Coordinates of C-alpha atoms and ligand atoms in Angstrom, one line a residue:
X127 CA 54.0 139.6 70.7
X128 CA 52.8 139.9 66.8
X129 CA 50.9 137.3 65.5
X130 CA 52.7 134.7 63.0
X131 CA 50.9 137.0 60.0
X132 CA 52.2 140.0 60.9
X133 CA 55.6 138.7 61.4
X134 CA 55.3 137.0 58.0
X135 CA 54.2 140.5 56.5
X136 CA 57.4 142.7 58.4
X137 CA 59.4 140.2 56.8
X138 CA 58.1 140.7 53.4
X139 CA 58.4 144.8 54.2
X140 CA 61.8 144.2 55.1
X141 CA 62.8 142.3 52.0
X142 CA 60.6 145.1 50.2
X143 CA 62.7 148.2 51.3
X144 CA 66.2 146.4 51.2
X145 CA 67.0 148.7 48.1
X146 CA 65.9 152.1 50.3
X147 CA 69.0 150.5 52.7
X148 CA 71.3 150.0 50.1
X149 CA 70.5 153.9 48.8
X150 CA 70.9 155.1 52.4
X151 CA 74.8 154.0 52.4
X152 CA 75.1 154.5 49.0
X153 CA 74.2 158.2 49.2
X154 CA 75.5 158.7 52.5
X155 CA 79.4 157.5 51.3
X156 CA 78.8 159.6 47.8
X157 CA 78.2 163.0 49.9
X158 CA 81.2 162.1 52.0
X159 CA 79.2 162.0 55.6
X160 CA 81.0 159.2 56.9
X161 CA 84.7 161.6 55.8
X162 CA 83.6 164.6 56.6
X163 CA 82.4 163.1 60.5
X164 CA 85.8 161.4 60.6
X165 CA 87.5 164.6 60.3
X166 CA 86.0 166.7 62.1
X167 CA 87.3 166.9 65.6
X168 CA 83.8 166.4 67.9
X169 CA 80.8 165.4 67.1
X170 CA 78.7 167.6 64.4
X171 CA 74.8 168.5 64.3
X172 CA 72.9 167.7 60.9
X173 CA 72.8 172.1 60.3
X174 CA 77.0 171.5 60.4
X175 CA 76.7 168.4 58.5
X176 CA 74.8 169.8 55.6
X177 CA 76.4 173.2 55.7
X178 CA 79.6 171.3 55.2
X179 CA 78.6 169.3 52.5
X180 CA 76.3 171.5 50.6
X181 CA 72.9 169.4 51.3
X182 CA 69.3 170.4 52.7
X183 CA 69.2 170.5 56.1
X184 CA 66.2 168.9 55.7
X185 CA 66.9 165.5 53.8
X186 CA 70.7 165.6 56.1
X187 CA 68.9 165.1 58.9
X188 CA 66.4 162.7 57.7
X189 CA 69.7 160.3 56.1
X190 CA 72.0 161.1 59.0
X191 CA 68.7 159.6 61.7
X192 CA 68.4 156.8 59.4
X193 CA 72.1 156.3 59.3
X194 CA 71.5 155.8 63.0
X195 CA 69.1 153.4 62.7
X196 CA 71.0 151.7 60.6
X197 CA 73.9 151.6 63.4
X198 CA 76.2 153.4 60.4
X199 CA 76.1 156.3 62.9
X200 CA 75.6 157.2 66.7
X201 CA 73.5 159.9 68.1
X202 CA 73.9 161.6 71.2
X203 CA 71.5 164.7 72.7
X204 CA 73.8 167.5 73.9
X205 CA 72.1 170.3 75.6
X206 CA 68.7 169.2 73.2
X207 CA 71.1 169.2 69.9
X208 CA 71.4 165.8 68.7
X209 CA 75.1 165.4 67.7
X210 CA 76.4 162.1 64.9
X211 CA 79.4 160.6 65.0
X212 CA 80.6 157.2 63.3
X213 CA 80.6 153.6 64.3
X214 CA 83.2 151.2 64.4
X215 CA 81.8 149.8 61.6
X216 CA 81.5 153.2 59.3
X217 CA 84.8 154.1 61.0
X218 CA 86.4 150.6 59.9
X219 CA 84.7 150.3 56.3
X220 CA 83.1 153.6 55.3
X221 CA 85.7 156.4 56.0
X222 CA 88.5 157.1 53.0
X223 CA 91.0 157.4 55.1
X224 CA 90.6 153.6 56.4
X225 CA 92.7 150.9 55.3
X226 CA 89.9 148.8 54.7
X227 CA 87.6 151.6 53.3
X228 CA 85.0 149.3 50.8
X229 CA 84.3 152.5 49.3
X230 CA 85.0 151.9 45.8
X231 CA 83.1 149.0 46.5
X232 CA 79.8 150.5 47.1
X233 CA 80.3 153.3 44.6
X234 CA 80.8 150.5 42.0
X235 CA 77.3 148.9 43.2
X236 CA 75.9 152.3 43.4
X237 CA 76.6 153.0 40.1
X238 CA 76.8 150.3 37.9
X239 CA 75.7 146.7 39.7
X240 CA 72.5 148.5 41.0
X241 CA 71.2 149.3 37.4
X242 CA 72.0 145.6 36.2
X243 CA 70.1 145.1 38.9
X244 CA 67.1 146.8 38.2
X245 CA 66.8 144.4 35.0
X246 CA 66.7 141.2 37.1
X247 CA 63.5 139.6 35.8
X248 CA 64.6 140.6 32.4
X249 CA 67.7 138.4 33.1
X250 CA 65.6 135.5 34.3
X251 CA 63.7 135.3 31.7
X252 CA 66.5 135.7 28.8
X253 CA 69.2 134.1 31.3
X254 CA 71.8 136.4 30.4
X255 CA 73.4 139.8 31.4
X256 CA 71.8 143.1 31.2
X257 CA 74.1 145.5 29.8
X258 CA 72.5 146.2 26.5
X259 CA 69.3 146.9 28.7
X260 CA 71.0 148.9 31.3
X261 CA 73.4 150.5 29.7
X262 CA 73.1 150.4 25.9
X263 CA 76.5 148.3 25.3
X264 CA 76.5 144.6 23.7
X265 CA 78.0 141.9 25.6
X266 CA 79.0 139.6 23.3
X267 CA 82.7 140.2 24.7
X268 CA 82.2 140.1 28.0
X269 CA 84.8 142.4 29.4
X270 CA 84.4 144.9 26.6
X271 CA 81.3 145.5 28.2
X272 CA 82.4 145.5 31.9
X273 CA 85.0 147.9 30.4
X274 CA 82.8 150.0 28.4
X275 CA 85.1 153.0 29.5
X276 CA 88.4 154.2 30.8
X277 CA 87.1 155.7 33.6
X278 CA 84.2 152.4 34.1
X279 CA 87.8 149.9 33.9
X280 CA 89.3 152.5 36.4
X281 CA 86.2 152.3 38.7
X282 CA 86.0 148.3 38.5
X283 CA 89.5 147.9 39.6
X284 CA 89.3 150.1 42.2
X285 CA 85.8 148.4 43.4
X286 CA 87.4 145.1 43.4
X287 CA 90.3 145.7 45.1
X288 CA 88.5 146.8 48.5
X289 CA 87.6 143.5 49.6
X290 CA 90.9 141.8 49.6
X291 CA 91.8 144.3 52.9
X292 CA 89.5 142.7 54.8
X293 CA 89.0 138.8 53.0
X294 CA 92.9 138.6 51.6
X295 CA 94.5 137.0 54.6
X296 CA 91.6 134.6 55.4
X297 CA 91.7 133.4 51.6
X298 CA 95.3 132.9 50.9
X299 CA 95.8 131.9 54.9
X300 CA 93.4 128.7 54.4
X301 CA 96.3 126.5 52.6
X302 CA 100.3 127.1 53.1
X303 CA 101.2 128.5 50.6
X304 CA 104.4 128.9 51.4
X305 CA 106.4 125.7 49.5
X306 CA 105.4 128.2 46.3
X307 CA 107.7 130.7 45.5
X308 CA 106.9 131.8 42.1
X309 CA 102.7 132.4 41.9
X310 CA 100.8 133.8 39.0
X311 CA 97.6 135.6 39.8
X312 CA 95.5 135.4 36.4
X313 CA 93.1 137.7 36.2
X314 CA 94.8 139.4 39.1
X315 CA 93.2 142.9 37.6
X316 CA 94.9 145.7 40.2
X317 CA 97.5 143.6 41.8
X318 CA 95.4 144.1 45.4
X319 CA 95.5 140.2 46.3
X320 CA 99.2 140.2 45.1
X321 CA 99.8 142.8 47.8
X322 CA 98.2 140.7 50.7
X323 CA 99.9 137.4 49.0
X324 CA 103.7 139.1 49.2
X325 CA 102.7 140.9 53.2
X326 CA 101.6 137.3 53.8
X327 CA 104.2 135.1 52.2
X328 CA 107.5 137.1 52.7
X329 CA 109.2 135.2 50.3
X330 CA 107.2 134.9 47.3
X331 CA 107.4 136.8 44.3
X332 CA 103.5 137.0 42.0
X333 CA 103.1 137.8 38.5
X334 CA 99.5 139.4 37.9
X335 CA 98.7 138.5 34.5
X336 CA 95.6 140.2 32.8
X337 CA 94.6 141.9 29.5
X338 CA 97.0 144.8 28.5
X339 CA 94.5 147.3 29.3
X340 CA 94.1 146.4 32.7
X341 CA 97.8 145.8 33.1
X342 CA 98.5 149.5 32.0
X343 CA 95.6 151.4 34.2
X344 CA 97.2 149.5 37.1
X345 CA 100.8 150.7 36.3
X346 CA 99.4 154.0 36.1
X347 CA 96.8 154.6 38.9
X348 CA 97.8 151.5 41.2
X349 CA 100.6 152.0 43.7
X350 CA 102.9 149.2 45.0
X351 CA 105.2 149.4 47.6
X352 CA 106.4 145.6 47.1
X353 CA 107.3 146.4 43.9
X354 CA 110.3 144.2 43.4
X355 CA 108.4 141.0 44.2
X356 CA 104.9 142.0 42.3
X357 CA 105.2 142.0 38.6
X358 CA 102.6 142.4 35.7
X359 CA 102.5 140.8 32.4
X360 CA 99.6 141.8 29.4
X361 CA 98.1 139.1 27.7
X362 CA 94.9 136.6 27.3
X363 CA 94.1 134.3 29.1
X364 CA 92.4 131.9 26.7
X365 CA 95.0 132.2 23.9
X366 CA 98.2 133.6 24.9
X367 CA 101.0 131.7 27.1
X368 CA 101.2 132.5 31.0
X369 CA 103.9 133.3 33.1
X370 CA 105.9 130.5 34.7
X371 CA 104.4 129.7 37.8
X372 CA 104.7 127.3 40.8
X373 CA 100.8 128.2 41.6
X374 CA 98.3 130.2 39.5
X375 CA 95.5 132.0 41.5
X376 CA 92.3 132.4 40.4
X377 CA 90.3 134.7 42.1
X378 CA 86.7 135.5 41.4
X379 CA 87.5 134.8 37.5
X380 CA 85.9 131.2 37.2
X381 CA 82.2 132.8 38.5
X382 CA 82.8 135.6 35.4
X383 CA 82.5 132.6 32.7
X384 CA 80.1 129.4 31.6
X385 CA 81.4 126.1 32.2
X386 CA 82.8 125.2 29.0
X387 CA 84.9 128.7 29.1
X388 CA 86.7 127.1 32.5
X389 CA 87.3 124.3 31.7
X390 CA 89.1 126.0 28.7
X391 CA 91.2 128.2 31.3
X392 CA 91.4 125.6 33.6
X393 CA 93.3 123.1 30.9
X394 CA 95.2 126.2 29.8
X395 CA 96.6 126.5 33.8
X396 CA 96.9 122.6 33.9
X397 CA 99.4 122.6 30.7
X398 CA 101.2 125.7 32.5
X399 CA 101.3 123.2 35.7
X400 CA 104.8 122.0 36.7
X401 CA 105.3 118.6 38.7
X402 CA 103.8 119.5 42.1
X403 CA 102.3 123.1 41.3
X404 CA 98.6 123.6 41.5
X405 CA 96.0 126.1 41.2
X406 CA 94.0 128.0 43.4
X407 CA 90.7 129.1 42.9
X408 CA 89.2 131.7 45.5
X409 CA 84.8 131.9 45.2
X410 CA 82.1 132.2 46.8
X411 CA 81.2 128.7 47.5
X412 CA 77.7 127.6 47.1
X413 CA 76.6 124.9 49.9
X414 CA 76.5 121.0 48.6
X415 CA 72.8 121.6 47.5
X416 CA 72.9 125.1 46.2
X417 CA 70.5 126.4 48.6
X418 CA 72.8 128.7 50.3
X419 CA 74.4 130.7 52.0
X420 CA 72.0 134.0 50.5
X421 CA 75.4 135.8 49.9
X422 CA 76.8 133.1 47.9
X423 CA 73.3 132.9 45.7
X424 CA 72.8 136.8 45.5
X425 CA 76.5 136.6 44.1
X426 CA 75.1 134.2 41.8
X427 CA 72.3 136.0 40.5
X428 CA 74.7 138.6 40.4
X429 CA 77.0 136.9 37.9
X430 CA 73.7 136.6 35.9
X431 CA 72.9 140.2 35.3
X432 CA 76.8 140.9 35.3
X433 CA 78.8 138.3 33.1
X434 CA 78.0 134.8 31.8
X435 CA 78.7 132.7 34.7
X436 CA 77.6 131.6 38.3
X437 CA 78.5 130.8 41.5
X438 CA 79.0 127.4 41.9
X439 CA 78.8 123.9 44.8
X440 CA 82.4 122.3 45.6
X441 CA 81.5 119.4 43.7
X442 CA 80.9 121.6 40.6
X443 CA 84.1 123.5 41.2
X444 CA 85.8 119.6 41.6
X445 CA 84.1 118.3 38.8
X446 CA 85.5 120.8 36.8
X447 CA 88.9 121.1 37.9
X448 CA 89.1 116.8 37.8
X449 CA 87.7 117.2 33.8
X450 CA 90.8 119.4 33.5
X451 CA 93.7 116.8 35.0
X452 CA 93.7 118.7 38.6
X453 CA 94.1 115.7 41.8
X454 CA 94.2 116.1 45.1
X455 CA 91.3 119.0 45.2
X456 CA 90.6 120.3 48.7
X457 CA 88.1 123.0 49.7
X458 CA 88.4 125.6 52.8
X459 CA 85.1 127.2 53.6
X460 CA 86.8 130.2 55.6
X461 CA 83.5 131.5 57.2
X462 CA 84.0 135.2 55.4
X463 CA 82.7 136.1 52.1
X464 CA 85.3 133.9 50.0
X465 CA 86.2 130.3 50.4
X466 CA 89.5 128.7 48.8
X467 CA 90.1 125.0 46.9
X468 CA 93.5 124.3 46.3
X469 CA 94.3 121.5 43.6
Ligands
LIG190 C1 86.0 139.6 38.3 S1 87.6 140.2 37.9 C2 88.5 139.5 39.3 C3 89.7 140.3 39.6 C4 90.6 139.8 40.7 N1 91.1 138.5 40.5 C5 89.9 139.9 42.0 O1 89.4 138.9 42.5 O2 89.8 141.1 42.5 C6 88.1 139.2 36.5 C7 89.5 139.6 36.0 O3 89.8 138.8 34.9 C8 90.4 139.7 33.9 N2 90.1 139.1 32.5 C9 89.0 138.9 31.9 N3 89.1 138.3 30.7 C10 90.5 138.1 30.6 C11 91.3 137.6 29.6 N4 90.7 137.1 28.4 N5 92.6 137.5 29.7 C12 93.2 138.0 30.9 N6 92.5 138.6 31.9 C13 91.1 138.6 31.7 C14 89.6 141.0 34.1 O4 90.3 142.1 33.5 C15 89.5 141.1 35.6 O5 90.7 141.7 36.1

């Protein structure tokens, strides 16, 4: 049994080497391990790991052991050659070929969230994003930053479209949203919670509505085989006139901005409102006080270093959707990684 010091000081280690764990699946889905072990038809010792994917057979077998550790990967001792295979949960999340592959995901945090991050206590200090610092760009328009490239849009679309696979249902399942027909997803970047709204809702048609660049990388690189019943239109949000709608979704777009920004967008919705439509807004909720869940404030601190918002409570998500005519606001908590209000 370790004393209450030493448990004290392996909890500051682990906090310490969280970023060494964030590397470890970071480079272990760049080099493909988790795709290459998925494919292959038995097990495969690190000397047929890194032969296969061009790596030391040193450091292979040094990521593929942690890997283990990690429970990313399983280990077993044939004959005294240790052979890795997947998990469920690198099998589920980390292989390409997965429906609900996050790997987008992490290569978007690999390359991009991680360097905001590395300007953190610059951000506290200033209280504002970092990518002048980390990546040389000014962000006095937000998304021109976040979009600092064809290929950076591309990567941020595909990024945020992984976790709707796995969150989408639990989101959009947490109300019926089944007495509207018509929705508009604004900001609805890719289309990707469209696609779980139409699989979900067999008789809804949605309108993603976001800025014409977006709109057009989507047509291009995006595939949709509910085609008839998602459809995209280009404009702004904070000027231009949205789509008809019986419900407007907005997902992860209200943590992006400051307060007086949504309650701009959320006025702009409430206009576009008929009699008995609404809005839905799908975040990250922050607990009454603020001081929790960590996912929900590391998000938060995330929105710092990455746009000009925050995550916020229910009653600051209320507050601001009563200052913009909204009634009848309720809030789902759905026990995953997004929570929904409905108003
Ligand atoms: C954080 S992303 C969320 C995307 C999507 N709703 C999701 O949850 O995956 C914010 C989205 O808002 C869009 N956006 C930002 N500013 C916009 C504007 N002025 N008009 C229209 N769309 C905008 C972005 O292009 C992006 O797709």
């Amino acid at each position: 049994m370790s004393s209450p010091e030493e448990q004290a000081f392996r909890l500051l280690t682990e906090y310490s080497n969280g970023f060494m764990v964030s590397q470890v699946l970071f480079a272990a889905c760049e080099l493909g391990v988790f795709d290459l072990l998925a494919e292959a038809p038995e097990p495969l010792g690190a000397a047929a790991v890194a032969a296969r994917l061009g790596t030391s057979s040193h450091g292979t077998e040094l990521l593929l052991d942690t890997c283990v550790s990690l429970k990313l990967l399983q280990v077993e001792t044939k004959t005294g050659k240790a052979l890795y295979q997947n998990t469920e949960l690198s099998s589920t999340y980390l292989v390409r070929a997965s429906p609900k592959c996050q790997g987008n995901m992490l290569r978007y945090l690999a390359r991009t969230t991680y360097l905001c991050w590395g300007h953190l206590t610059q951000a506290v200090r200033d209280g504002r994003n970092q990518y002048l610092e980390a990546f040389g760009v000014p962000s006095d328009q937000l998304f021109s930053a976040i979009y600092r490239s064809e290929d950076e849009r591309l990567q941020f679309m595909r990024g945020l479209q992984d976790v709707w696979s796995v969150s989408g249902r639990p989101v959009l399942g947490a109300f019926d949203l089944s007495p509207f027909p018509l929705i508009c997803d604004v900001g609805g970047c890719s289309g990707a919670l469209a696609k779980e709204c139409t699989s979900l809702y067999p008789a809804c048609r949605v309108a993603v509505f976001d800025t014409p660049e977006v709109v057009q990388t989507a047509e291009k690189h995006f595939s949709f085989p509910e085609a008839a019943r998602i459809s995209f239109c280009a404009g702004d949000f904070f000027k231009d006139p949205l789509p008809e709608a019986d419900l407007y979704i907005l997902a992860r777009v209200l943590h992006d901005w400051t307060d007086e920004r949504c309650s701009r967008l959320l006025a702009r919705i409430h206009g576009a409102c008929k009699p008995g439509g609404g809005v839905l807004v799908i975040e990250s909720l922050l607990a009454a006080d603020g001081r929790g869940p960590l996912t929900a404030q590391l998000y938060s601190l995330n929105m710092l270093v990455q746009t000009e918002g925050r995550e916020r409570t229910p009653a600051q998500y209320r507050a601001l959707l009563a200052a913009a005519g909204f009634r009848h606001v309720q809030c789902r908590r759905t026990g995953g990684l997004y929570d929904a209000i409905l108003a």
